[in-house]
mmCIF file of C-alpha atoms in Angstrom:
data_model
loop_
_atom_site.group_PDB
_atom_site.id
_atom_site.type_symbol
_atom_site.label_atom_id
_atom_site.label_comp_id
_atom_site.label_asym_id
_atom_site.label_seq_id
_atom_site.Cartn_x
_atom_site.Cartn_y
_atom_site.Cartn_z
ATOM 1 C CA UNK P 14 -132.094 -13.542 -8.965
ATOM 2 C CA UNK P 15 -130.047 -11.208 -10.998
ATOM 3 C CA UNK P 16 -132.547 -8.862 -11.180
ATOM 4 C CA UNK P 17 -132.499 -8.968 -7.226
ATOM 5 C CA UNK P 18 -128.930 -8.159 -7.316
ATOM 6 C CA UNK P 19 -129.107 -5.393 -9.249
ATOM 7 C CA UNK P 20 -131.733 -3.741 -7.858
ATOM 8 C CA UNK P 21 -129.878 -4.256 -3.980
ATOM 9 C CA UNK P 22 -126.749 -2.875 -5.905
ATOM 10 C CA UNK P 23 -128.483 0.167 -7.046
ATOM 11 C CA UNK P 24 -130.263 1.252 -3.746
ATOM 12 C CA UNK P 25 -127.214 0.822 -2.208
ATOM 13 C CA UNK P 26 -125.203 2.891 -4.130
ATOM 14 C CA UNK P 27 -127.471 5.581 -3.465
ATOM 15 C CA UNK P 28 -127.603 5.066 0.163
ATOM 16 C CA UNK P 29 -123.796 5.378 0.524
ATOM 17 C CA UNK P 30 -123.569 9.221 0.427
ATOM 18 C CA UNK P 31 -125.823 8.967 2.978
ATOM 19 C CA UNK P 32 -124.697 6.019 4.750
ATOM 20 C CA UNK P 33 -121.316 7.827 5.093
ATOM 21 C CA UNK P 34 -121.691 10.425 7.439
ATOM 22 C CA UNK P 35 -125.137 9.954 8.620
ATOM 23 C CA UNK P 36 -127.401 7.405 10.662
ATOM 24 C CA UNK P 37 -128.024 5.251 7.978
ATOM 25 C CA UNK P 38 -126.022 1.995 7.863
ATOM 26 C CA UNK P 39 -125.376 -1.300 6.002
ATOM 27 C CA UNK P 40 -124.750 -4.515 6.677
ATOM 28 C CA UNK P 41 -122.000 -6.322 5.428
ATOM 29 C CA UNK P 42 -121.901 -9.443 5.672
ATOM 30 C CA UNK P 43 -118.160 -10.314 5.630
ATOM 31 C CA UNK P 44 -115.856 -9.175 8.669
ATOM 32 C CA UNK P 45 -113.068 -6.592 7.628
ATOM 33 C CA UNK P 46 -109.864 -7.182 6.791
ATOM 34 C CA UNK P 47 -106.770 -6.706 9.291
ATOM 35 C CA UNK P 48 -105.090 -3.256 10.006
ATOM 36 C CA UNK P 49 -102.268 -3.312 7.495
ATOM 37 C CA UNK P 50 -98.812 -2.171 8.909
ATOM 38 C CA UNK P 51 -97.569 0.991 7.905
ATOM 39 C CA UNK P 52 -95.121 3.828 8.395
ATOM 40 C CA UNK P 53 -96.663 7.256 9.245
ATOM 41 C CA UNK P 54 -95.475 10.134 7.268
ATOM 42 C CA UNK P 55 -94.188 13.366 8.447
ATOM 43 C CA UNK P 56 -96.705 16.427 9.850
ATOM 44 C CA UNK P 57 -96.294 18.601 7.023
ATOM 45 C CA UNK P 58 -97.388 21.534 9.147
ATOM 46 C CA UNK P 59 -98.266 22.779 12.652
ATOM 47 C CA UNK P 60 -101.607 22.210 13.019
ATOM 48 C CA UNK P 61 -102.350 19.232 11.582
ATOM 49 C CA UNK P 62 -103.660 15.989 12.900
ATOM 50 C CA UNK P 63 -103.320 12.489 12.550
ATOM 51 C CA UNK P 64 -106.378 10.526 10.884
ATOM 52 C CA UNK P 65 -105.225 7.129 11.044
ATOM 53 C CA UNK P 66 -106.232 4.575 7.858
ATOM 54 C CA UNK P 67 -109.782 2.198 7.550
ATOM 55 C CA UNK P 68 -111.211 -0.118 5.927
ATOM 56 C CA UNK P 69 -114.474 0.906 4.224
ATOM 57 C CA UNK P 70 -117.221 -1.081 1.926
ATOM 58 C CA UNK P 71 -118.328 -0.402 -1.672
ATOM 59 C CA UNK P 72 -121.782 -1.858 -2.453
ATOM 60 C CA UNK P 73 -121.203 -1.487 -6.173
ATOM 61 C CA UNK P 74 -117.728 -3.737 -6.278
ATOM 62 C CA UNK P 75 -119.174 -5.721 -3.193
ATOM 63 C CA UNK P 76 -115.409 -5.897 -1.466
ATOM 64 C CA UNK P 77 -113.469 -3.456 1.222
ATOM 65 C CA UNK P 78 -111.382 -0.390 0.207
ATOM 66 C CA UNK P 79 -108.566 0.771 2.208
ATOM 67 C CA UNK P 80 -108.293 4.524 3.033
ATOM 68 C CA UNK P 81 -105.409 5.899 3.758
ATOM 69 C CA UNK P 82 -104.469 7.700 6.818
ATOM 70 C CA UNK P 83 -103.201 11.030 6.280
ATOM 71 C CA UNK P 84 -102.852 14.283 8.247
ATOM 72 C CA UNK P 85 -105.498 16.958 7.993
ATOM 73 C CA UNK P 86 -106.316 20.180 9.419
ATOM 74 C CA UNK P 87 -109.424 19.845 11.855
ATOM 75 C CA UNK P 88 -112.316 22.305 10.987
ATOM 76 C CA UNK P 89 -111.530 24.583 14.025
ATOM 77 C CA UNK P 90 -109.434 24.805 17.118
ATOM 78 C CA UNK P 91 -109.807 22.897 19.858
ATOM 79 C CA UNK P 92 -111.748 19.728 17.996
ATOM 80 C CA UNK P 93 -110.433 16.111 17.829
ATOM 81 C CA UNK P 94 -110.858 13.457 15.507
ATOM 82 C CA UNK P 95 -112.620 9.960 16.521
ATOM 83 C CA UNK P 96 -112.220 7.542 13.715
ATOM 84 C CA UNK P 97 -115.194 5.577 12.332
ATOM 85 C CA UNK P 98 -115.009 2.098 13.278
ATOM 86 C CA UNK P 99 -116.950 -1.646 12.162
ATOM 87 C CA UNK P 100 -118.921 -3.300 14.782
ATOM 88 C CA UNK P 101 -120.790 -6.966 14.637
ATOM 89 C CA UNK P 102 -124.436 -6.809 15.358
ATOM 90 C CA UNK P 103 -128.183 -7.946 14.115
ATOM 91 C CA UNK P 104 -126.614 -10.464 11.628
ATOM 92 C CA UNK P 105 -124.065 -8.150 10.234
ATOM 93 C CA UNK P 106 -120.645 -5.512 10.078
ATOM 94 C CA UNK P 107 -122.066 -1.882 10.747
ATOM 95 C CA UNK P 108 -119.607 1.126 9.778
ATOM 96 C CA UNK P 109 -120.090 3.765 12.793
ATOM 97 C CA UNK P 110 -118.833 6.819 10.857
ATOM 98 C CA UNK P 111 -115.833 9.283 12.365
ATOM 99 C CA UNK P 112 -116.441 12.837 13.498
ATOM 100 C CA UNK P 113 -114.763 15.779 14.888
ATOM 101 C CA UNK P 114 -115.680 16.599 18.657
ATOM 102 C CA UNK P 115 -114.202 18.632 21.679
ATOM 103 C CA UNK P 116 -112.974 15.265 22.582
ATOM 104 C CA UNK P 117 -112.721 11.644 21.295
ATOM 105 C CA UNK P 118 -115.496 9.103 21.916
ATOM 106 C CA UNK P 119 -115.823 5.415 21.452
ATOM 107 C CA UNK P 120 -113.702 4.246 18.343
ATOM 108 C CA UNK P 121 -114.630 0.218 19.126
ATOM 109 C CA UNK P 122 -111.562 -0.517 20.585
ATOM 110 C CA UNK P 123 -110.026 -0.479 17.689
ATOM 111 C CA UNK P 124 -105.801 -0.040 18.190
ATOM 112 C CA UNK P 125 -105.659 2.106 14.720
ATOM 113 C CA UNK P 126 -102.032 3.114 16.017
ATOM 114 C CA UNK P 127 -100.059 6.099 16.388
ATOM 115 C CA UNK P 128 -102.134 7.498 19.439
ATOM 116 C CA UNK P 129 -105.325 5.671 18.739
ATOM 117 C CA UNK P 130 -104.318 2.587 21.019
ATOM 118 C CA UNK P 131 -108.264 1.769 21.360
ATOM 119 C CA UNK P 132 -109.426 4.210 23.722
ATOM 120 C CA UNK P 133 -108.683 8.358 23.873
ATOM 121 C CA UNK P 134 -106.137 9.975 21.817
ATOM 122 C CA UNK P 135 -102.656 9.991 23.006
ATOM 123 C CA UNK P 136 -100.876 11.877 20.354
ATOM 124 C CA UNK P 137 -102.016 15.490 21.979
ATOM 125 C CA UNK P 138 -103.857 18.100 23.579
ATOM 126 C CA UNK P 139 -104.850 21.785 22.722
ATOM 127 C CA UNK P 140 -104.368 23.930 24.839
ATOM 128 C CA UNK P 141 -104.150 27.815 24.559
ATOM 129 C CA UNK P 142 -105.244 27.666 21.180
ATOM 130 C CA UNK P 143 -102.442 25.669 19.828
ATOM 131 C CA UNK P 144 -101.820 21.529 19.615
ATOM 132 C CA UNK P 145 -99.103 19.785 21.325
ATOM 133 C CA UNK P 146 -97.706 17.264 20.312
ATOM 134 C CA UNK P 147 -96.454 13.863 21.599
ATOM 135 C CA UNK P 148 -92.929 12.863 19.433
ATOM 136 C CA UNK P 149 -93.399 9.234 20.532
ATOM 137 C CA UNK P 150 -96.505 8.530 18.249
ATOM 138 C CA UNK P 151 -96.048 11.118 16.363
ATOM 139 C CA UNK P 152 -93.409 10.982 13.091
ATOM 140 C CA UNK P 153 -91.833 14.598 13.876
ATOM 141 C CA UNK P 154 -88.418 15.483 12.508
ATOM 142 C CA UNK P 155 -87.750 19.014 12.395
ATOM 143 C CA UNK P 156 -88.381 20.750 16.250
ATOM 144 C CA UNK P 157 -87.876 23.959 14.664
ATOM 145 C CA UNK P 158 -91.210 23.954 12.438
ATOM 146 C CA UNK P 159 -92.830 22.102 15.183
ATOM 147 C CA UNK P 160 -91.942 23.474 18.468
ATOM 148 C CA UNK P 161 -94.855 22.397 20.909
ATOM 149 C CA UNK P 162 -93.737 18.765 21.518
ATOM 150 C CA UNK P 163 -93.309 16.636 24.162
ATOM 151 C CA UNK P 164 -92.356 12.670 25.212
ATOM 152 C CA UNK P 165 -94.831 10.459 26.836
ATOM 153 C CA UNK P 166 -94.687 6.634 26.370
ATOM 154 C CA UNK P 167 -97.488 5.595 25.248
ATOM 155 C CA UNK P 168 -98.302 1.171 25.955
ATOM 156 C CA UNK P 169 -99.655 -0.314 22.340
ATOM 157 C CA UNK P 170 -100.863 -3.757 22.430
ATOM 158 C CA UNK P 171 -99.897 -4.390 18.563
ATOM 159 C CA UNK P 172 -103.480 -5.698 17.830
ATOM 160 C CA UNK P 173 -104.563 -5.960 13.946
ATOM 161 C CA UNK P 174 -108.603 -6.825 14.328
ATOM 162 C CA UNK P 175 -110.178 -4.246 12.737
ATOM 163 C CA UNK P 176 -113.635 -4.757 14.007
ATOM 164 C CA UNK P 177 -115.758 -4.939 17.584
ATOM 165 C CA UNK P 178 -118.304 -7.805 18.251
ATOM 166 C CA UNK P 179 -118.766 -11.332 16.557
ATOM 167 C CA UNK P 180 -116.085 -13.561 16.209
ATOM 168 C CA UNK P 181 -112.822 -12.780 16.649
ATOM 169 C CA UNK P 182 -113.205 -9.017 17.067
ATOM 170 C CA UNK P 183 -112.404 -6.486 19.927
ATOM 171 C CA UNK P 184 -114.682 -7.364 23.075
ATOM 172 C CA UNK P 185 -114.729 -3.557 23.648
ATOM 173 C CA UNK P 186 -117.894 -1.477 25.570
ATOM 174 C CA UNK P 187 -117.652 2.581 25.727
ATOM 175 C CA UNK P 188 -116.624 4.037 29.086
ATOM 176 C CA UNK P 189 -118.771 6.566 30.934
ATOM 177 C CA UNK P 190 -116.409 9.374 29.631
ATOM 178 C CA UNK P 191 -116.838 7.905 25.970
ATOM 179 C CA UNK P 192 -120.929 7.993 26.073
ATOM 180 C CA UNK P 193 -120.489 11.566 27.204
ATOM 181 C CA UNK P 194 -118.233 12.238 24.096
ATOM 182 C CA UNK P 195 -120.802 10.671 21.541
ATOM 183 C CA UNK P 196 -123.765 12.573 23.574
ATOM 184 C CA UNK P 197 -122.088 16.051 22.552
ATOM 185 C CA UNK P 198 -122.310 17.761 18.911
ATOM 186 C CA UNK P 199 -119.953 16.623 16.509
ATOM 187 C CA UNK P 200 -118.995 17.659 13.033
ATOM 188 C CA UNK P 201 -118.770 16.142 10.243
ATOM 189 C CA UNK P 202 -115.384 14.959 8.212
ATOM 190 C CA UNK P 203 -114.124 17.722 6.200
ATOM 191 C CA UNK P 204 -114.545 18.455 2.196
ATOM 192 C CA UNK P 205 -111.135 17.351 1.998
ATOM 193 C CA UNK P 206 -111.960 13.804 4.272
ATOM 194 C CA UNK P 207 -114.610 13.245 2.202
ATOM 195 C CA UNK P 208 -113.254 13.590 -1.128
ATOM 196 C CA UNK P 209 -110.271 11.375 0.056
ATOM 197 C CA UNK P 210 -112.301 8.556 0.547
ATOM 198 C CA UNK P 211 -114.017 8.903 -2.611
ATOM 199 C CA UNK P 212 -110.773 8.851 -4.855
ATOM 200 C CA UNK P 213 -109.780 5.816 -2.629
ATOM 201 C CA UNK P 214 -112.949 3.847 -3.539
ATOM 202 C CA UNK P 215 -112.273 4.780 -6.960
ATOM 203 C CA UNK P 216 -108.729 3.034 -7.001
ATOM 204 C CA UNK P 217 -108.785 -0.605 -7.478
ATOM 205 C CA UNK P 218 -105.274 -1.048 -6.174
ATOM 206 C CA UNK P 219 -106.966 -0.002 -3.024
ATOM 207 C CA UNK P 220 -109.468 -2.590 -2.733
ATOM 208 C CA UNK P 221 -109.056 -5.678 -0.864
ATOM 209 C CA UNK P 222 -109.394 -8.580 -3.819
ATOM 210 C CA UNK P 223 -106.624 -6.867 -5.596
ATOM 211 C CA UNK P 224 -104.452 -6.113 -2.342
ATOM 212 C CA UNK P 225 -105.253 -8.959 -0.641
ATOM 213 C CA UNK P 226 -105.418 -6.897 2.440
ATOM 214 C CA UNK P 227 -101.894 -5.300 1.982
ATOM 215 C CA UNK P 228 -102.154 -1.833 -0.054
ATOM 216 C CA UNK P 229 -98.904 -0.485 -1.380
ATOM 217 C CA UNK P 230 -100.718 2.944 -0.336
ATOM 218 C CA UNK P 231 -101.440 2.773 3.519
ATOM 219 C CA UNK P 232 -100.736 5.915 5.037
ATOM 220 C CA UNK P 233 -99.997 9.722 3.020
ATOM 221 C CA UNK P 234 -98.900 12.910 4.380
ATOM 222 C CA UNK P 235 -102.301 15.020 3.343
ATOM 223 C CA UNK P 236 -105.645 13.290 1.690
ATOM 224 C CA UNK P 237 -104.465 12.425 -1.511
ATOM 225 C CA UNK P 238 -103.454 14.137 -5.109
ATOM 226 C CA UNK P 239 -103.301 10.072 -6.308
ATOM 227 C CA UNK P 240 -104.078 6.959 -4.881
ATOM 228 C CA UNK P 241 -102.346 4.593 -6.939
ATOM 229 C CA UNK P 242 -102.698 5.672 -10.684
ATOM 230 C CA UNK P 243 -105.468 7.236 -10.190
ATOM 231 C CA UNK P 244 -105.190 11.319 -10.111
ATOM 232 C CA UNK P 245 -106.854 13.778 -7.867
ATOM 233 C CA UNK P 246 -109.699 15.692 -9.912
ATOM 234 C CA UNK P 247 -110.760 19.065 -8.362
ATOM 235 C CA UNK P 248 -108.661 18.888 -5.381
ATOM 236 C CA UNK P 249 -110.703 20.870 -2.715
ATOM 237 C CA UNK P 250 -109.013 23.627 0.208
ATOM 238 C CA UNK P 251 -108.410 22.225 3.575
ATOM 239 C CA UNK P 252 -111.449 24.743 4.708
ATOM 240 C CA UNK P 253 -113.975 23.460 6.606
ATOM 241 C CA UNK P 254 -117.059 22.498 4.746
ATOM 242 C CA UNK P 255 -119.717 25.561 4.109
ATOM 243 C CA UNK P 256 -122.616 23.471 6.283
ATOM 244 C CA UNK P 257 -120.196 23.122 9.201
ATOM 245 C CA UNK P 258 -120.292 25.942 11.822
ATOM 246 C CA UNK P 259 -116.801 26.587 13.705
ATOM 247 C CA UNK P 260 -117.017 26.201 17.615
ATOM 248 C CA UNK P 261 -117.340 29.487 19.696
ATOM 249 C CA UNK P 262 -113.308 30.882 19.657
ATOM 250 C CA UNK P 263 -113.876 32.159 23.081
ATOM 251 C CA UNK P 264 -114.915 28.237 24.281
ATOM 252 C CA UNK P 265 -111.676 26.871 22.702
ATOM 253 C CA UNK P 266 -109.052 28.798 21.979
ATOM 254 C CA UNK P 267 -109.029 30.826 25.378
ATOM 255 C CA UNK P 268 -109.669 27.779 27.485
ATOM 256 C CA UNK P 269 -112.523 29.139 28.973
ATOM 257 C CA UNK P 270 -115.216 26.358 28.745
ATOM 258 C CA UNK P 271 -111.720 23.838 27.682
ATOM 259 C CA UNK P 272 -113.308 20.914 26.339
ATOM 260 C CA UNK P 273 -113.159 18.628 29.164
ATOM 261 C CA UNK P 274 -111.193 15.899 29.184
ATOM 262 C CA UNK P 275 -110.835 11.902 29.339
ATOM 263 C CA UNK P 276 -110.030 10.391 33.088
ATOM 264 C CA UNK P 277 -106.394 9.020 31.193
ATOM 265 C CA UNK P 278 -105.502 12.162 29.780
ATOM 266 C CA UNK P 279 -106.010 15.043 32.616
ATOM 267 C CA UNK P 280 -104.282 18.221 31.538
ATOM 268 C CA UNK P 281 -102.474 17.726 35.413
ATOM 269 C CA UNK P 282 -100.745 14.556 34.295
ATOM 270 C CA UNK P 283 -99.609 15.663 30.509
ATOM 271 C CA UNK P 284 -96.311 16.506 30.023
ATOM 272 C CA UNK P 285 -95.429 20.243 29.228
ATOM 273 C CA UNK P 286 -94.447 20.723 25.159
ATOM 274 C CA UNK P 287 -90.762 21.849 24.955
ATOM 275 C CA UNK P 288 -91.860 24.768 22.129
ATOM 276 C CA UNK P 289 -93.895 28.475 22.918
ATOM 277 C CA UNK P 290 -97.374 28.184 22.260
ATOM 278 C CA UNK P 291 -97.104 31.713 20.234
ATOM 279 C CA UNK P 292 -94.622 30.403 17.632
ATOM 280 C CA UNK P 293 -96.779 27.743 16.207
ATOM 281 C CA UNK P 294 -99.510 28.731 13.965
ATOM 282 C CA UNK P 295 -103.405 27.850 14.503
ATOM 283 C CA UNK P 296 -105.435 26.043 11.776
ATOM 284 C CA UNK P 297 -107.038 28.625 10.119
ATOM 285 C CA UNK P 298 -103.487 30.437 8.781
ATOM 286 C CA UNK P 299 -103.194 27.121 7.270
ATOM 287 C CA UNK P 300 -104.087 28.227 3.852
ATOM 288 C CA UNK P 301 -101.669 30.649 4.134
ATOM 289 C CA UNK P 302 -99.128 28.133 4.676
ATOM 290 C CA UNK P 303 -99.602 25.655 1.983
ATOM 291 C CA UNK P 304 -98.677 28.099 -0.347
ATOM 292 C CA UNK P 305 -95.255 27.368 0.603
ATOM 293 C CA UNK P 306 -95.858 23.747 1.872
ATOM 294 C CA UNK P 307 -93.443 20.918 -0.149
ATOM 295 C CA UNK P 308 -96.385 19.876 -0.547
ATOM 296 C CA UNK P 309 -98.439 22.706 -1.925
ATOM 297 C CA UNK P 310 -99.537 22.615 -5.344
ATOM 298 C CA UNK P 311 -97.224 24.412 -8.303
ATOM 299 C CA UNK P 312 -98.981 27.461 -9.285
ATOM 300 C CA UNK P 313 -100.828 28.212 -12.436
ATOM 301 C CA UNK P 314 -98.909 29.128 -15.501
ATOM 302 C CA UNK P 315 -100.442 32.251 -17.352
ATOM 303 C CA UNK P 316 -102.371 31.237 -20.346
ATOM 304 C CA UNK P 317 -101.386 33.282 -23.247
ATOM 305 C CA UNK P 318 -103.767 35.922 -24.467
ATOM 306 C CA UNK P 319 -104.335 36.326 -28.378
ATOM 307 C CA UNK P 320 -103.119 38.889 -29.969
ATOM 308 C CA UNK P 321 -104.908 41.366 -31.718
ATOM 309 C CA UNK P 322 -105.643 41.566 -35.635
ATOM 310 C CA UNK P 323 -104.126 44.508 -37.193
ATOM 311 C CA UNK P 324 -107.318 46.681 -38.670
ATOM 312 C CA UNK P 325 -106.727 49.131 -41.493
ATOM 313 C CA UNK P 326 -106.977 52.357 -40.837
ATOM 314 C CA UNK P 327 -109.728 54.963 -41.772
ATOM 315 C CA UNK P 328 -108.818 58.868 -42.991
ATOM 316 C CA UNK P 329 -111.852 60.871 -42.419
ATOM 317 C CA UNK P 330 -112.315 63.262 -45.659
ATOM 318 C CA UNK P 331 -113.136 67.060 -45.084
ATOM 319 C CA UNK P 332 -116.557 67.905 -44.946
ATOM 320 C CA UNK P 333 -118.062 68.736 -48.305
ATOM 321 C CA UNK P 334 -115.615 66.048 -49.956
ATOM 322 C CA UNK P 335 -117.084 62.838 -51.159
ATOM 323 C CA UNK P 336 -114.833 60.401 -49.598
ATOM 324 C CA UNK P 337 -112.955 58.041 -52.671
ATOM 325 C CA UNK P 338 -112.165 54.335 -52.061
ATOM 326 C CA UNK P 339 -108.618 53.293 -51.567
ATOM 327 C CA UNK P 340 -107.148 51.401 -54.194
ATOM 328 C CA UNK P 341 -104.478 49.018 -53.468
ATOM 329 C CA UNK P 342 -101.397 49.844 -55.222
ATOM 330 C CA UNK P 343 -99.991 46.948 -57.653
ATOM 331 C CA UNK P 344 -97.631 44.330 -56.151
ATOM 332 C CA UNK P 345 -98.297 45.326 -52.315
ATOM 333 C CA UNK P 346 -100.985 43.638 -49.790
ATOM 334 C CA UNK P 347 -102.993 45.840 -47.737
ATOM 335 C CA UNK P 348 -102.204 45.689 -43.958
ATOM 336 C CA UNK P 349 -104.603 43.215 -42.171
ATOM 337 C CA UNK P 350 -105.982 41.175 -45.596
ATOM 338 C CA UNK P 351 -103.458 39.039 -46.309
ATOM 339 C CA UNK P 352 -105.395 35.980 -45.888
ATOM 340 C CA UNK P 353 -109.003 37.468 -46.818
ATOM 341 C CA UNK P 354 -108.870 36.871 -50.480
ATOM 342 C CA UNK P 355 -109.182 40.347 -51.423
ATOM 343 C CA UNK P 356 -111.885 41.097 -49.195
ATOM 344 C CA UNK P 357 -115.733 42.455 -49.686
ATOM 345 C CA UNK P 358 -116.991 45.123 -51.968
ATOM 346 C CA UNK P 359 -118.513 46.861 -48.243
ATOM 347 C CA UNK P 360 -114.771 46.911 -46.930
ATOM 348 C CA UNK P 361 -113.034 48.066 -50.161
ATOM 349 C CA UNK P 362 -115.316 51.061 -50.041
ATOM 350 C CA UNK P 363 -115.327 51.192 -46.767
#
């Protein structure tokens, strides 16, 4: 039986790189734990979206991890993020991984908060190249950094069930518009998504036995430097990954071919932002920017070089002359052999 055990624990630690952003799936036997409560941080940037938090499943500890949500600069303009999601079916919990998309598909119902009330995105809109954003879901302070807002109640039904299907989870079904948005071509999470979760599942203060469903580390304003006490190793850029293609700029930052859009969230019925469209940067001069980002990492000290070791100098001798060795005068060091212990018989006649 242990045997068993192990062997199941191995293959599926080697099925969850796969599992993660691909078709492959397991089943977990134990329902997820509720959406903790939490306090979204600032945007540190134009540009950035909101990825809310999830709960995700380590084979290897056999228990849930929370990830936290964070802001993070899509891959290109005009994409938005639908969060993975765990739904009941064939005996088990199946984790539907999240994607970047033209628009948002089916998310399970799930009320992840903050513009993900279950269905759509209500947070904001591209449009011209640039996001919008909506200040009621959205934690922004400082208008003059972030000048494309706008106010839009948004209804939120304070759910915590973290899960569609089986017992006591969301009794959800996708919408025509949704099975549309998970027909098109999506893209993958970015370097940066990916290597968040990772350092997450590598925390134990993030994992459910130890948090008991509560992690002092919900929600952080970019994928982490730490979760916990646990520091970030080879943070990655917030480029998109090298296997990811960008969208055609013409479809999406021009609006021609606009990504069409959910029957709740026509372009007619949004509120105009408040900000011009030029003054806020797009998501590719974002590595520009985090060079002087709070946030942004300090930059590398220079490593001091070593300094040369004086060598002695050589006098060439005028042709015809045998050259005679140089012999140290009594109670002074030659330059250069202090520590050689007299040196050679090659370099004293040297």
């Amino acid at each position: 039986m242990k045997l068993q055990r192990m062997l199941c624990a191995v293959a599926l630690a080697a099925a969850l790189p796969l599992a993660a952003h691909a078709a492959i799936s397991i089943s977990v036997n134990i329902a997820p734990p509720p959406l903790p409560v939490y306090v979204q941080p600032e945007i540190p940037a134009s540009g950035y979206l909101w990825t809310p938090g999830y709960w995700r499943w380590d084979p290897i500890a056999a228990d849930y991890f929370w990830v936290p949500g964070t802001w993070v600069a899509p891959p290109a303009v005009g994409l938005l993020w639908t969060p993975g999601w765990w739904g009941w079916g064939g005996g088990g919990y199946f984790w539907h991984g999240g994607y970047w998309g033209p628009r948002v598909g089916f998310y399970g119902g799930v009320n992840y908060g903050y513009g993900y009330i279950g269905s759509g995105y209500h947070g904001g809109y591209w449009r011209g190249g640039v996001f919008n954003y909506n200040r009621t879901v959205n934690n922004i302070s400082n208008t003059t950094i972030i000048r494309n807002v706008y106010n839009a109640p948004v209804a939120e039904n304070h759910t915590r069930v973290s899960f569609n299907g089986g017992q006591g989870g969301v009794m959800a079904r996708p919408g025509r518009e949704e099975r549309l948005a998970n027909a098109e071509h999506h893209f993958a999470p970015t370097q940066m998504q990916q290597h968040h979760e990772q350092v997450a599942m590598r925390t134990p203060e993030q994992r459910a036995a130890f948090n008991h469903g509560a992690p002092t580390l919900a929600a952080m304003p970019r994928p982490a430097e730490q979760h916990g006490a646990e520091p970030m190793r080879g943070r990655p850029t917030d480029r998109p990954a090298g296997n990811v293609p960008p969208p055609p700029r013409r479809d999406l930052a021009r609006g021609e071919g606009a990504p069409p859009v959910m029957a709740h969230d026509r372009r007619g019925d949004r509120p105009e932002a408040t900000g011009q469209h030029g003054g806020a940067p797009m998501p590719q001069q974002m590595h520009a920017q985090q060079q002087v980002q709070p946030h942004a990492q300090a930059p590398m000290q220079a490593q001091p070089q070593p300094q040369p070791q004086p060598q002695p100098q050589r006098v060439e001798a005028p042709r015809g002359e045998r050259p005679q060795a140089h012999q140290p005068q009594p109670g002074r060091a030659e330059p250069g052999n202090e520590n050689r212990g007299g040196g050679n018989k090659n370099e004293r006649e040297r």
